[in-house]
PDB file of C-alpha atoms in Angstrom:
ATOM      1  CA  UNK A   1     -13.020 -14.436 -40.907  1.00 70.00           C
ATOM      2  CA  UNK A   2     -13.411 -11.391 -38.687  1.00 82.00           C
ATOM      3  CA  UNK A   3     -12.182 -11.659 -35.118  1.00 78.00           C
ATOM      4  CA  UNK A   4     -14.994 -11.732 -32.590  1.00 81.00           C
ATOM      5  CA  UNK A   5     -13.869 -10.688 -29.153  1.00 80.00           C
ATOM      6  CA  UNK A   6     -15.558 -12.470 -26.264  1.00 82.00           C
ATOM      7  CA  UNK A   7     -15.492 -10.508 -22.978  1.00 83.00           C
ATOM      8  CA  UNK A   8     -13.830 -12.396 -20.142  1.00 85.00           C
ATOM      9  CA  UNK A   9     -15.618 -11.672 -16.912  1.00 81.00           C
ATOM     10  CA  UNK A  10     -16.356 -13.861 -13.944  1.00 91.00           C
ATOM     11  CA  UNK A  11     -19.175 -14.570 -11.528  1.00 91.00           C
ATOM     12  CA  UNK A  12     -16.685 -14.250  -8.659  1.00 95.00           C
ATOM     13  CA  UNK A  13     -15.840 -10.758  -7.405  1.00 96.00           C
ATOM     14  CA  UNK A  14     -13.017  -9.206  -5.413  1.00 97.00           C
ATOM     15  CA  UNK A  15     -14.248  -7.959  -2.026  1.00 97.00           C
ATOM     16  CA  UNK A  16     -14.804  -4.270  -1.441  1.00 98.00           C
ATOM     17  CA  UNK A  17     -12.970  -2.590   1.443  1.00 98.00           C
ATOM     18  CA  UNK A  18     -13.519   1.075   2.285  1.00 98.00           C
ATOM     19  CA  UNK A  19     -11.030   3.239   4.145  1.00 98.00           C
ATOM     20  CA  UNK A  20     -11.554   6.761   5.364  1.00 97.00           C
ATOM     21  CA  UNK A  21     -14.819   8.582   5.977  1.00 96.00           C
ATOM     22  CA  UNK A  22     -16.935  11.205   4.287  1.00 94.00           C
ATOM     23  CA  UNK A  23     -16.715  12.392   0.695  1.00 95.00           C
ATOM     24  CA  UNK A  24     -13.062  11.422   0.312  1.00 95.00           C
ATOM     25  CA  UNK A  25     -13.391   7.841   1.539  1.00 98.00           C
ATOM     26  CA  UNK A  26     -12.109   5.338  -0.996  1.00 98.00           C
ATOM     27  CA  UNK A  27     -13.185   1.797  -1.783  1.00 98.00           C
ATOM     28  CA  UNK A  28     -10.747  -0.828  -2.992  1.00 98.00           C
ATOM     29  CA  UNK A  29     -11.714  -3.936  -4.949  1.00 97.00           C
ATOM     30  CA  UNK A  30     -15.109  -4.873  -6.331  1.00 96.00           C
ATOM     31  CA  UNK A  31     -13.940  -5.947  -9.790  1.00 95.00           C
ATOM     32  CA  UNK A  32     -14.974  -9.153 -11.546  1.00 95.00           C
ATOM     33  CA  UNK A  33     -12.500  -8.917 -14.416  1.00 94.00           C
ATOM     34  CA  UNK A  34      -8.766  -9.432 -14.718  1.00 94.00           C
ATOM     35  CA  UNK A  35      -6.553  -6.475 -13.707  1.00 94.00           C
ATOM     36  CA  UNK A  36      -7.187  -3.363 -15.839  1.00 93.00           C
ATOM     37  CA  UNK A  37      -9.520  -5.301 -18.190  1.00 93.00           C
ATOM     38  CA  UNK A  38     -11.985  -2.441 -18.332  1.00 92.00           C
ATOM     39  CA  UNK A  39     -12.754  -3.438 -21.935  1.00 90.00           C
ATOM     40  CA  UNK A  40     -14.371  -6.657 -20.663  1.00 91.00           C
ATOM     41  CA  UNK A  41     -16.586  -5.072 -18.004  1.00 90.00           C
ATOM     42  CA  UNK A  42     -16.679  -1.810 -16.039  1.00 91.00           C
ATOM     43  CA  UNK A  43     -14.212  -1.735 -13.147  1.00 92.00           C
ATOM     44  CA  UNK A  44     -16.284  -0.746 -10.125  1.00 89.00           C
ATOM     45  CA  UNK A  45     -13.535   0.982  -8.177  1.00 96.00           C
ATOM     46  CA  UNK A  46     -10.383   2.256  -9.854  1.00 96.00           C
ATOM     47  CA  UNK A  47      -6.975   1.505  -8.365  1.00 98.00           C
ATOM     48  CA  UNK A  48      -5.744   4.064  -5.844  1.00 98.00           C
ATOM     49  CA  UNK A  49      -2.471   5.810  -5.044  1.00 98.00           C
ATOM     50  CA  UNK A  50      -1.186   6.412  -1.538  1.00 98.00           C
ATOM     51  CA  UNK A  51       1.577   8.878  -0.640  1.00 98.00           C
ATOM     52  CA  UNK A  52       4.003   7.735   2.030  1.00 97.00           C
ATOM     53  CA  UNK A  53       5.442  10.058   4.637  1.00 97.00           C
ATOM     54  CA  UNK A  54       7.494   8.993   7.642  1.00 95.00           C
ATOM     55  CA  UNK A  55       7.811  10.056  11.251  1.00 95.00           C
ATOM     56  CA  UNK A  56      11.300  11.266  10.325  1.00 90.00           C
ATOM     57  CA  UNK A  57      10.025  13.713   7.713  1.00 88.00           C
ATOM     58  CA  UNK A  58      11.068  13.484   4.065  1.00 87.00           C
ATOM     59  CA  UNK A  59      14.295  12.791   2.190  1.00 86.00           C
ATOM     60  CA  UNK A  60      15.849  16.211   1.697  1.00 87.00           C
ATOM     61  CA  UNK A  61      18.511  14.744  -0.606  1.00 87.00           C
ATOM     62  CA  UNK A  62      15.887  14.237  -3.326  1.00 91.00           C
ATOM     63  CA  UNK A  63      15.462  17.700  -4.929  1.00 92.00           C
ATOM     64  CA  UNK A  64      11.818  17.416  -6.008  1.00 94.00           C
ATOM     65  CA  UNK A  65      10.759  16.085  -2.598  1.00 94.00           C
ATOM     66  CA  UNK A  66      12.627  18.901  -0.865  1.00 93.00           C
ATOM     67  CA  UNK A  67      10.995  21.431  -3.176  1.00 95.00           C
ATOM     68  CA  UNK A  68       7.497  20.009  -2.790  1.00 96.00           C
ATOM     69  CA  UNK A  69       7.589  19.909   1.004  1.00 96.00           C
ATOM     70  CA  UNK A  70       9.473  23.192   1.402  1.00 93.00           C
ATOM     71  CA  UNK A  71       8.036  25.180   4.295  1.00 92.00           C
ATOM     72  CA  UNK A  72       6.459  22.143   5.961  1.00 94.00           C
ATOM     73  CA  UNK A  73       7.999  22.173   9.431  1.00 91.00           C
ATOM     74  CA  UNK A  74       6.013  19.515  11.273  1.00 95.00           C
ATOM     75  CA  UNK A  75       4.855  16.021  10.355  1.00 96.00           C
ATOM     76  CA  UNK A  76       1.303  17.358  10.295  1.00 96.00           C
ATOM     77  CA  UNK A  77       2.396  20.008   7.777  1.00 97.00           C
ATOM     78  CA  UNK A  78       4.071  17.337   5.666  1.00 97.00           C
ATOM     79  CA  UNK A  79       0.945  15.162   5.824  1.00 97.00           C
ATOM     80  CA  UNK A  80      -1.212  18.068   4.679  1.00 97.00           C
ATOM     81  CA  UNK A  81       1.083  18.652   1.699  1.00 97.00           C
ATOM     82  CA  UNK A  82       1.091  14.932   0.892  1.00 97.00           C
ATOM     83  CA  UNK A  83      -2.710  14.840   0.883  1.00 97.00           C
ATOM     84  CA  UNK A  84      -2.723  17.674  -1.651  1.00 97.00           C
ATOM     85  CA  UNK A  85      -0.231  16.038  -4.009  1.00 97.00           C
ATOM     86  CA  UNK A  86      -1.754  15.763  -7.533  1.00 97.00           C
ATOM     87  CA  UNK A  87      -2.943  12.193  -8.019  1.00 97.00           C
ATOM     88  CA  UNK A  88      -2.944  11.248  -4.337  1.00 98.00           C
ATOM     89  CA  UNK A  89      -5.937   9.355  -2.927  1.00 98.00           C
ATOM     90  CA  UNK A  90      -4.728   8.680   0.626  1.00 98.00           C
ATOM     91  CA  UNK A  91      -1.795   9.323   2.952  1.00 98.00           C
ATOM     92  CA  UNK A  92       0.380   6.622   4.479  1.00 98.00           C
ATOM     93  CA  UNK A  93       2.225   7.405   7.709  1.00 98.00           C
ATOM     94  CA  UNK A  94       5.232   5.131   8.252  1.00 97.00           C
ATOM     95  CA  UNK A  95       6.247   4.874  11.909  1.00 97.00           C
ATOM     96  CA  UNK A  96       9.711   3.525  11.185  1.00 94.00           C
ATOM     97  CA  UNK A  97      11.097   5.414  14.170  1.00 95.00           C
ATOM     98  CA  UNK A  98       9.206   3.065  16.494  1.00 95.00           C
ATOM     99  CA  UNK A  99      11.547   0.187  15.666  1.00 94.00           C
ATOM    100  CA  UNK A 100      13.227  -1.008  18.907  1.00 93.00           C
ATOM    101  CA  UNK A 101      16.396  -1.580  16.888  1.00 91.00           C
ATOM    102  CA  UNK A 102      16.350   2.036  15.743  1.00 91.00           C
ATOM    103  CA  UNK A 103      15.085   5.148  17.515  1.00 93.00           C
ATOM    104  CA  UNK A 104      12.636   3.077  19.569  1.00 94.00           C
ATOM    105  CA  UNK A 105      10.074   5.868  19.798  1.00 95.00           C
ATOM    106  CA  UNK A 106       7.474   5.190  22.444  1.00 96.00           C
ATOM    107  CA  UNK A 107       3.978   4.022  21.618  1.00 96.00           C
ATOM    108  CA  UNK A 108       2.611   7.191  23.222  1.00 97.00           C
ATOM    109  CA  UNK A 109       4.771   9.396  21.001  1.00 97.00           C
ATOM    110  CA  UNK A 110       3.679   7.509  17.884  1.00 97.00           C
ATOM    111  CA  UNK A 111       0.005   7.721  18.826  1.00 97.00           C
ATOM    112  CA  UNK A 112       0.262  11.465  19.398  1.00 97.00           C
ATOM    113  CA  UNK A 113       1.937  11.884  16.022  1.00 97.00           C
ATOM    114  CA  UNK A 114      -0.714   9.799  14.244  1.00 97.00           C
ATOM    115  CA  UNK A 115      -3.480  11.872  15.821  1.00 97.00           C
ATOM    116  CA  UNK A 116      -1.816  15.061  14.570  1.00 97.00           C
ATOM    117  CA  UNK A 117      -1.595  13.637  11.048  1.00 97.00           C
ATOM    118  CA  UNK A 118      -5.198  12.423  11.093  1.00 97.00           C
ATOM    119  CA  UNK A 119      -6.376  15.873  12.179  1.00 97.00           C
ATOM    120  CA  UNK A 120      -4.334  17.602   9.461  1.00 97.00           C
ATOM    121  CA  UNK A 121      -5.741  15.724   6.446  1.00 97.00           C
ATOM    122  CA  UNK A 122      -9.197  15.235   4.998  1.00 95.00           C
ATOM    123  CA  UNK A 123      -8.403  12.105   2.984  1.00 97.00           C
ATOM    124  CA  UNK A 124      -8.097   8.478   4.194  1.00 98.00           C
ATOM    125  CA  UNK A 125      -5.116   7.506   6.352  1.00 98.00           C
ATOM    126  CA  UNK A 126      -3.100   4.306   6.392  1.00 98.00           C
ATOM    127  CA  UNK A 127      -0.394   3.617   8.962  1.00 98.00           C
ATOM    128  CA  UNK A 128       2.668   1.440   8.487  1.00 96.00           C
ATOM    129  CA  UNK A 129       4.270   0.056  11.609  1.00 93.00           C
ATOM    130  CA  UNK A 130       7.883  -0.335  12.652  1.00 93.00           C
ATOM    131  CA  UNK A 131       8.279  -3.793  11.028  1.00 90.00           C
ATOM    132  CA  UNK A 132       8.922  -5.218  14.490  1.00 93.00           C
ATOM    133  CA  UNK A 133       6.038  -7.619  15.080  1.00 92.00           C
ATOM    134  CA  UNK A 134       6.033  -7.374  18.883  1.00 93.00           C
ATOM    135  CA  UNK A 135       6.156  -3.569  18.922  1.00 95.00           C
ATOM    136  CA  UNK A 136       3.581  -3.310  16.142  1.00 94.00           C
ATOM    137  CA  UNK A 137       1.080  -5.504  17.994  1.00 94.00           C
ATOM    138  CA  UNK A 138       1.042  -2.990  20.848  1.00 95.00           C
ATOM    139  CA  UNK A 139       1.334   0.010  18.532  1.00 96.00           C
ATOM    140  CA  UNK A 140      -1.609  -0.905  16.299  1.00 96.00           C
ATOM    141  CA  UNK A 141      -3.776  -1.627  19.333  1.00 96.00           C
ATOM    142  CA  UNK A 142      -3.205   1.852  20.774  1.00 97.00           C
ATOM    143  CA  UNK A 143      -3.445   3.536  17.361  1.00 97.00           C
ATOM    144  CA  UNK A 144      -6.742   1.829  16.608  1.00 97.00           C
ATOM    145  CA  UNK A 145      -8.167   2.986  19.925  1.00 97.00           C
ATOM    146  CA  UNK A 146      -6.930   6.568  19.528  1.00 97.00           C
ATOM    147  CA  UNK A 147      -8.233   6.878  15.963  1.00 97.00           C
ATOM    148  CA  UNK A 148     -11.704   5.424  16.479  1.00 96.00           C
ATOM    149  CA  UNK A 149     -14.154   6.661  13.875  1.00 95.00           C
ATOM    150  CA  UNK A 150     -11.416   7.480  11.312  1.00 97.00           C
ATOM    151  CA  UNK A 151     -11.655   4.095   9.517  1.00 98.00           C
ATOM    152  CA  UNK A 152      -7.874   3.845   9.238  1.00 98.00           C
ATOM    153  CA  UNK A 153      -5.986   1.074   7.428  1.00 98.00           C
ATOM    154  CA  UNK A 154      -3.301  -0.545   9.603  1.00 96.00           C
ATOM    155  CA  UNK A 155      -0.406  -1.866   7.493  1.00 93.00           C
ATOM    156  CA  UNK A 156       0.531  -4.600   8.243  1.00 83.00           C
ATOM    157  CA  UNK A 157      -0.789  -7.583  10.164  1.00 93.00           C
ATOM    158  CA  UNK A 158       1.534 -10.613  10.047  1.00 94.00           C
ATOM    159  CA  UNK A 159       1.371 -14.264  11.052  1.00 95.00           C
ATOM    160  CA  UNK A 160       3.317 -13.478  14.219  1.00 95.00           C
ATOM    161  CA  UNK A 161       0.889 -10.824  15.494  1.00 94.00           C
ATOM    162  CA  UNK A 162      -2.388 -11.364  13.650  1.00 94.00           C
ATOM    163  CA  UNK A 163      -4.310 -12.386  16.764  1.00 95.00           C
ATOM    164  CA  UNK A 164      -3.615  -9.159  18.621  1.00 94.00           C
ATOM    165  CA  UNK A 165      -3.967  -6.886  15.589  1.00 94.00           C
ATOM    166  CA  UNK A 166      -7.158  -8.586  14.401  1.00 95.00           C
ATOM    167  CA  UNK A 167      -8.799  -8.567  17.821  1.00 95.00           C
ATOM    168  CA  UNK A 168      -7.966  -4.955  18.616  1.00 94.00           C
ATOM    169  CA  UNK A 169      -7.755  -2.986  15.378  1.00 95.00           C
ATOM    170  CA  UNK A 170     -10.331  -4.796  13.256  1.00 95.00           C
ATOM    171  CA  UNK A 171     -12.816  -6.160  15.802  1.00 96.00           C
ATOM    172  CA  UNK A 172     -12.684  -3.950  18.891  1.00 96.00           C
ATOM    173  CA  UNK A 173     -12.158  -0.611  17.156  1.00 97.00           C
ATOM    174  CA  UNK A 174     -13.568  -1.253  13.645  1.00 96.00           C
ATOM    175  CA  UNK A 175     -10.460  -0.182  11.754  1.00 97.00           C
ATOM    176  CA  UNK A 176      -9.177  -1.897   8.603  1.00 98.00           C
ATOM    177  CA  UNK A 177      -6.091  -4.114   8.516  1.00 97.00           C
ATOM    178  CA  UNK A 178      -3.697  -5.409   5.866  1.00 97.00           C
ATOM    179  CA  UNK A 179      -2.598  -9.049   5.898  1.00 97.00           C
ATOM    180  CA  UNK A 180       1.092  -9.152   4.944  1.00 96.00           C
ATOM    181  CA  UNK A 181       2.777 -12.281   3.607  1.00 95.00           C
ATOM    182  CA  UNK A 182       6.091 -12.978   1.901  1.00 92.00           C
ATOM    183  CA  UNK A 183       5.444 -13.414  -1.847  1.00 94.00           C
ATOM    184  CA  UNK A 184       3.783 -16.831  -1.636  1.00 95.00           C
ATOM    185  CA  UNK A 185       0.142 -17.595  -2.487  1.00 97.00           C
ATOM    186  CA  UNK A 186      -0.064 -20.325   0.134  1.00 97.00           C
ATOM    187  CA  UNK A 187       1.222 -18.042   2.893  1.00 96.00           C
ATOM    188  CA  UNK A 188      -1.188 -15.316   1.775  1.00 97.00           C
ATOM    189  CA  UNK A 189      -4.161 -17.667   1.873  1.00 97.00           C
ATOM    190  CA  UNK A 190      -3.128 -19.188   5.202  1.00 97.00           C
ATOM    191  CA  UNK A 191      -2.957 -15.777   6.866  1.00 97.00           C
ATOM    192  CA  UNK A 192      -6.321 -14.765   5.402  1.00 97.00           C
ATOM    193  CA  UNK A 193      -7.863 -17.962   6.773  1.00 97.00           C
ATOM    194  CA  UNK A 194      -6.409 -17.291  10.222  1.00 97.00           C
ATOM    195  CA  UNK A 195      -7.701 -13.723  10.238  1.00 97.00           C
ATOM    196  CA  UNK A 196     -11.162 -14.795   9.099  1.00 97.00           C
ATOM    197  CA  UNK A 197     -11.252 -17.437  11.846  1.00 96.00           C
ATOM    198  CA  UNK A 198     -10.683 -14.637  14.352  1.00 95.00           C
ATOM    199  CA  UNK A 199     -14.047 -13.249  13.255  1.00 96.00           C
ATOM    200  CA  UNK A 200     -12.761 -10.416  11.069  1.00 96.00           C
ATOM    201  CA  UNK A 201     -15.255  -9.684   8.307  1.00 95.00           C
ATOM    202  CA  UNK A 202     -14.190  -9.855   4.662  1.00 95.00           C
ATOM    203  CA  UNK A 203     -14.860  -6.143   4.205  1.00 96.00           C
ATOM    204  CA  UNK A 204     -12.404  -5.289   7.005  1.00 97.00           C
ATOM    205  CA  UNK A 205      -9.105  -6.400   5.546  1.00 96.00           C
ATOM    206  CA  UNK A 206      -6.930  -6.252   2.471  1.00 98.00           C
ATOM    207  CA  UNK A 207      -3.809  -8.171   1.430  1.00 97.00           C
ATOM    208  CA  UNK A 208      -0.189  -7.188   0.991  1.00 97.00           C
ATOM    209  CA  UNK A 209       1.258 -10.240  -0.769  1.00 96.00           C
ATOM    210  CA  UNK A 210       4.783  -8.797  -0.779  1.00 94.00           C
ATOM    211  CA  UNK A 211       6.791  -6.523  -3.014  1.00 93.00           C
ATOM    212  CA  UNK A 212      10.119  -6.150  -4.799  1.00 95.00           C
ATOM    213  CA  UNK A 213      11.585  -3.499  -7.046  1.00 95.00           C
ATOM    214  CA  UNK A 214      11.440  -4.160 -10.778  1.00 94.00           C
ATOM    215  CA  UNK A 215      14.426  -6.268 -11.737  1.00 92.00           C
ATOM    216  CA  UNK A 216      15.051  -7.437  -8.169  1.00 94.00           C
ATOM    217  CA  UNK A 217      13.161 -10.720  -8.030  1.00 92.00           C
ATOM    218  CA  UNK A 218       9.985  -9.033  -9.203  1.00 95.00           C
ATOM    219  CA  UNK A 219       9.095 -12.137 -11.228  1.00 95.00           C
ATOM    220  CA  UNK A 220       8.116 -13.794  -7.938  1.00 95.00           C
ATOM    221  CA  UNK A 221       5.823 -10.885  -7.093  1.00 96.00           C
ATOM    222  CA  UNK A 222       4.311 -10.973 -10.591  1.00 96.00           C
ATOM    223  CA  UNK A 223       3.703 -14.710 -10.351  1.00 96.00           C
ATOM    224  CA  UNK A 224       2.115 -14.403  -6.911  1.00 97.00           C
ATOM    225  CA  UNK A 225      -0.167 -11.567  -7.990  1.00 97.00           C
ATOM    226  CA  UNK A 226      -1.261 -13.523 -11.068  1.00 96.00           C
ATOM    227  CA  UNK A 227      -1.966 -16.668  -9.072  1.00 97.00           C
ATOM    228  CA  UNK A 228      -3.865 -14.816  -6.339  1.00 97.00           C
ATOM    229  CA  UNK A 229      -6.095 -12.964  -8.771  1.00 96.00           C
ATOM    230  CA  UNK A 230      -6.569 -16.067 -10.903  1.00 95.00           C
ATOM    231  CA  UNK A 231      -7.688 -18.138  -7.913  1.00 96.00           C
ATOM    232  CA  UNK A 232      -9.968 -15.351  -6.676  1.00 97.00           C
ATOM    233  CA  UNK A 233     -11.801 -14.973  -9.985  1.00 96.00           C
ATOM    234  CA  UNK A 234     -11.579 -18.286 -11.849  1.00 94.00           C
ATOM    235  CA  UNK A 235     -11.815 -20.574  -8.811  1.00 95.00           C
ATOM    236  CA  UNK A 236     -14.018 -18.316  -6.661  1.00 96.00           C
ATOM    237  CA  UNK A 237     -11.590 -18.778  -3.752  1.00 97.00           C
ATOM    238  CA  UNK A 238     -13.101 -16.660  -0.975  1.00 97.00           C
ATOM    239  CA  UNK A 239      -9.833 -16.666   0.965  1.00 97.00           C
ATOM    240  CA  UNK A 240      -8.022 -14.890  -1.879  1.00 97.00           C
ATOM    241  CA  UNK A 241     -10.681 -12.341  -2.834  1.00 98.00           C
ATOM    242  CA  UNK A 242      -9.360  -9.511  -0.691  1.00 98.00           C
ATOM    243  CA  UNK A 243      -8.166  -6.310  -2.405  1.00 98.00           C
ATOM    244  CA  UNK A 244      -4.388  -6.024  -2.701  1.00 98.00           C
ATOM    245  CA  UNK A 245      -2.275  -3.071  -1.564  1.00 98.00           C
ATOM    246  CA  UNK A 246       1.435  -2.898  -2.439  1.00 97.00           C
ATOM    247  CA  UNK A 247       4.003  -0.651  -0.681  1.00 96.00           C
ATOM    248  CA  UNK A 248       6.103   0.088  -3.772  1.00 97.00           C
ATOM    249  CA  UNK A 249       8.198   2.999  -2.504  1.00 96.00           C
ATOM    250  CA  UNK A 250      10.014   1.105   0.238  1.00 94.00           C
ATOM    251  CA  UNK A 251      11.412  -1.281  -2.338  1.00 96.00           C
ATOM    252  CA  UNK A 252      11.908   1.096  -5.254  1.00 96.00           C
ATOM    253  CA  UNK A 253      13.900   3.681  -3.283  1.00 95.00           C
ATOM    254  CA  UNK A 254      16.187   1.167  -1.574  1.00 94.00           C
ATOM    255  CA  UNK A 255      17.861  -0.497  -4.570  1.00 95.00           C
ATOM    256  CA  UNK A 256      21.191   0.440  -6.108  1.00 94.00           C
ATOM    257  CA  UNK A 257      19.723   2.348  -9.042  1.00 93.00           C
ATOM    258  CA  UNK A 258      17.913   4.688  -6.658  1.00 93.00           C
ATOM    259  CA  UNK A 259      20.617   5.313  -4.087  1.00 92.00           C
ATOM    260  CA  UNK A 260      23.982   5.356  -5.872  1.00 93.00           C
ATOM    261  CA  UNK A 261      25.199   8.935  -6.278  1.00 90.00           C
ATOM    262  CA  UNK A 262      25.791  10.632  -9.592  1.00 91.00           C
ATOM    263  CA  UNK A 263      29.413  11.167  -8.592  1.00 91.00           C
ATOM    264  CA  UNK A 264      29.986   7.426  -8.236  1.00 92.00           C
ATOM    265  CA  UNK A 265      28.220   6.463 -11.464  1.00 92.00           C
ATOM    266  CA  UNK A 266      27.786   9.551 -13.661  1.00 92.00           C
ATOM    267  CA  UNK A 267      26.935   7.412 -16.682  1.00 93.00           C
ATOM    268  CA  UNK A 268      23.706   6.353 -14.945  1.00 93.00           C
ATOM    269  CA  UNK A 269      22.342   9.891 -14.946  1.00 93.00           C
ATOM    270  CA  UNK A 270      20.506  11.760 -12.194  1.00 93.00           C
ATOM    271  CA  UNK A 271      19.796   9.742  -9.076  1.00 94.00           C
ATOM    272  CA  UNK A 272      16.329  11.232  -8.650  1.00 95.00           C
ATOM    273  CA  UNK A 273      15.331  10.365 -12.212  1.00 95.00           C
ATOM    274  CA  UNK A 274      16.444   6.799 -11.654  1.00 96.00           C
ATOM    275  CA  UNK A 275      14.419   6.552  -8.465  1.00 96.00           C
ATOM    276  CA  UNK A 276      11.288   7.840 -10.134  1.00 97.00           C
ATOM    277  CA  UNK A 277      11.715   5.444 -13.044  1.00 97.00           C
ATOM    278  CA  UNK A 278      12.127   2.519 -10.666  1.00 97.00           C
ATOM    279  CA  UNK A 279       9.068   3.567  -8.659  1.00 98.00           C
ATOM    280  CA  UNK A 280       6.888   4.054 -11.736  1.00 98.00           C
ATOM    281  CA  UNK A 281       7.973   0.820 -13.427  1.00 97.00           C
ATOM    282  CA  UNK A 282       7.351  -1.211 -10.271  1.00 98.00           C
ATOM    283  CA  UNK A 283       3.981   0.397  -9.530  1.00 98.00           C
ATOM    284  CA  UNK A 284       2.745  -0.080 -13.103  1.00 98.00           C
ATOM    285  CA  UNK A 285       3.725  -3.756 -13.004  1.00 97.00           C
ATOM    286  CA  UNK A 286       1.947  -4.242  -9.668  1.00 97.00           C
ATOM    287  CA  UNK A 287      -1.237  -2.681 -11.012  1.00 97.00           C
ATOM    288  CA  UNK A 288      -1.082  -4.892 -14.104  1.00 96.00           C
ATOM    289  CA  UNK A 289      -0.742  -7.893 -11.803  1.00 96.00           C
ATOM    290  CA  UNK A 290      -3.742  -7.059  -9.657  1.00 96.00           C
ATOM    291  CA  UNK A 291      -2.847  -4.508  -6.988  1.00 97.00           C
ATOM    292  CA  UNK A 292      -5.816  -2.333  -6.072  1.00 98.00           C
ATOM    293  CA  UNK A 293      -3.593   0.302  -4.476  1.00 98.00           C
ATOM    294  CA  UNK A 294       0.079   1.221  -4.563  1.00 98.00           C
ATOM    295  CA  UNK A 295       2.035   3.280  -2.050  1.00 98.00           C
ATOM    296  CA  UNK A 296       4.452   5.780  -3.601  1.00 98.00           C
ATOM    297  CA  UNK A 297       6.642   8.641  -2.437  1.00 97.00           C
ATOM    298  CA  UNK A 298       7.716  10.976  -5.245  1.00 97.00           C
ATOM    299  CA  UNK A 299       5.339  13.626  -6.690  1.00 97.00           C
ATOM    300  CA  UNK A 300       6.270  12.730 -10.275  1.00 97.00           C
ATOM    301  CA  UNK A 301       5.611   9.045  -9.632  1.00 98.00           C
ATOM    302  CA  UNK A 302       2.248   9.789  -8.046  1.00 98.00           C
ATOM    303  CA  UNK A 303       1.201  11.998 -10.955  1.00 98.00           C
ATOM    304  CA  UNK A 304       2.352   9.476 -13.561  1.00 98.00           C
ATOM    305  CA  UNK A 305       0.688   6.449 -11.989  1.00 98.00           C
ATOM    306  CA  UNK A 306      -2.541   8.355 -11.311  1.00 98.00           C
ATOM    307  CA  UNK A 307      -2.633   9.313 -15.013  1.00 98.00           C
ATOM    308  CA  UNK A 308      -1.975   5.702 -16.009  1.00 97.00           C
ATOM    309  CA  UNK A 309      -4.870   4.500 -13.858  1.00 97.00           C
ATOM    310  CA  UNK A 310      -7.184   7.159 -15.298  1.00 96.00           C
ATOM    311  CA  UNK A 311      -6.269   6.221 -18.873  1.00 94.00           C
ATOM    312  CA  UNK A 312      -6.743   2.468 -18.345  1.00 92.00           C
ATOM    313  CA  UNK A 313      -9.922   2.481 -16.289  1.00 86.00           C
TER     314      UNK A 313
END
C-alpha cells in the first residue's frame, strides 16, 4: 500500500517578534509547524543569522576574520563590515568589556559605542551585556534610552535583573528583550511568566534557553529545545511560544577544539577550520531543535548556515 503522508501542523503558533526598523527589519517566529518542517506548511519567517562583534574588536589570530575586517579601524567600521557579511541578517554587539571583573568600562562609554554602531549599520542591532547581572541592569536601561526608535534587541534579561530590564528596556523605551535561562524548560517558562507579569507584551521578547557547543553537553540543549517547542505547539503553552535566539559563537569558539593551537595538536588540523566546523555543527543542531535565530562570528559559518536555512525553508 502506498505511503500517504499526513502534514503535521498545529493550531498553536509561535509568537512573532520584530527587531530593527525599515526595509531591513526582521521578524522571528510565526511558525505553526515543527522546526524546519516546511514540507508540512509554509514557514512564515525563516530563521535568521546574527554576526557578533565585540567592544574589543575582532580576533586577529583567526586568519579569515583578520582578512575580512582588514582596514576596519573603529568598532563602527567593524560593525559596518559585519552588517555586509554574506548571509548576515543582523549585527550583535557584545559589551564584554563592561564586566566589572574585567575592563569595567563605564556605562557612558558603552552607550557611546552602541550609538556609533547603531549609526553605522542599516540592519537590526542586538546588544549582549557584560554577563554581570547588576551592571547589565543599569547598562540596558541606559542603552534602551539612548537607542529609542531603533527597536533593538537586548540580550539578555535574567531572573536576577528581569524587573529592571523589563520595566526600562521593554516597557519604558519599547525595545525588545531576550529572556535567558540555563538549559531547563521549567526555568525558561518561569522567567517568561515573570516577565509577562511585569506587563511586557508577548511581541516584545524572545527566549534564550541556553547553549552549549556540540559534544559538550549539547544533549541537554537539544532536549530543552525539543521540549519547549513541543509544549508551545502541541500543548498551546502561551508561556513557551516566544521565538528562540541562541548565541552559538560564544560556546563554539571557547572549547578545546577551537582554541588549541596547531603546534600543540598538529594531527587535529587547522585551528580555524576546527572552529568553523564547531560553529556550523552547533548552529545547525540549534536550528533543527527550534532556534529562530543563531548568533555566529566567522564569515564561513555565516555563509554556510544562511545557505542551509535557504535550502530548508
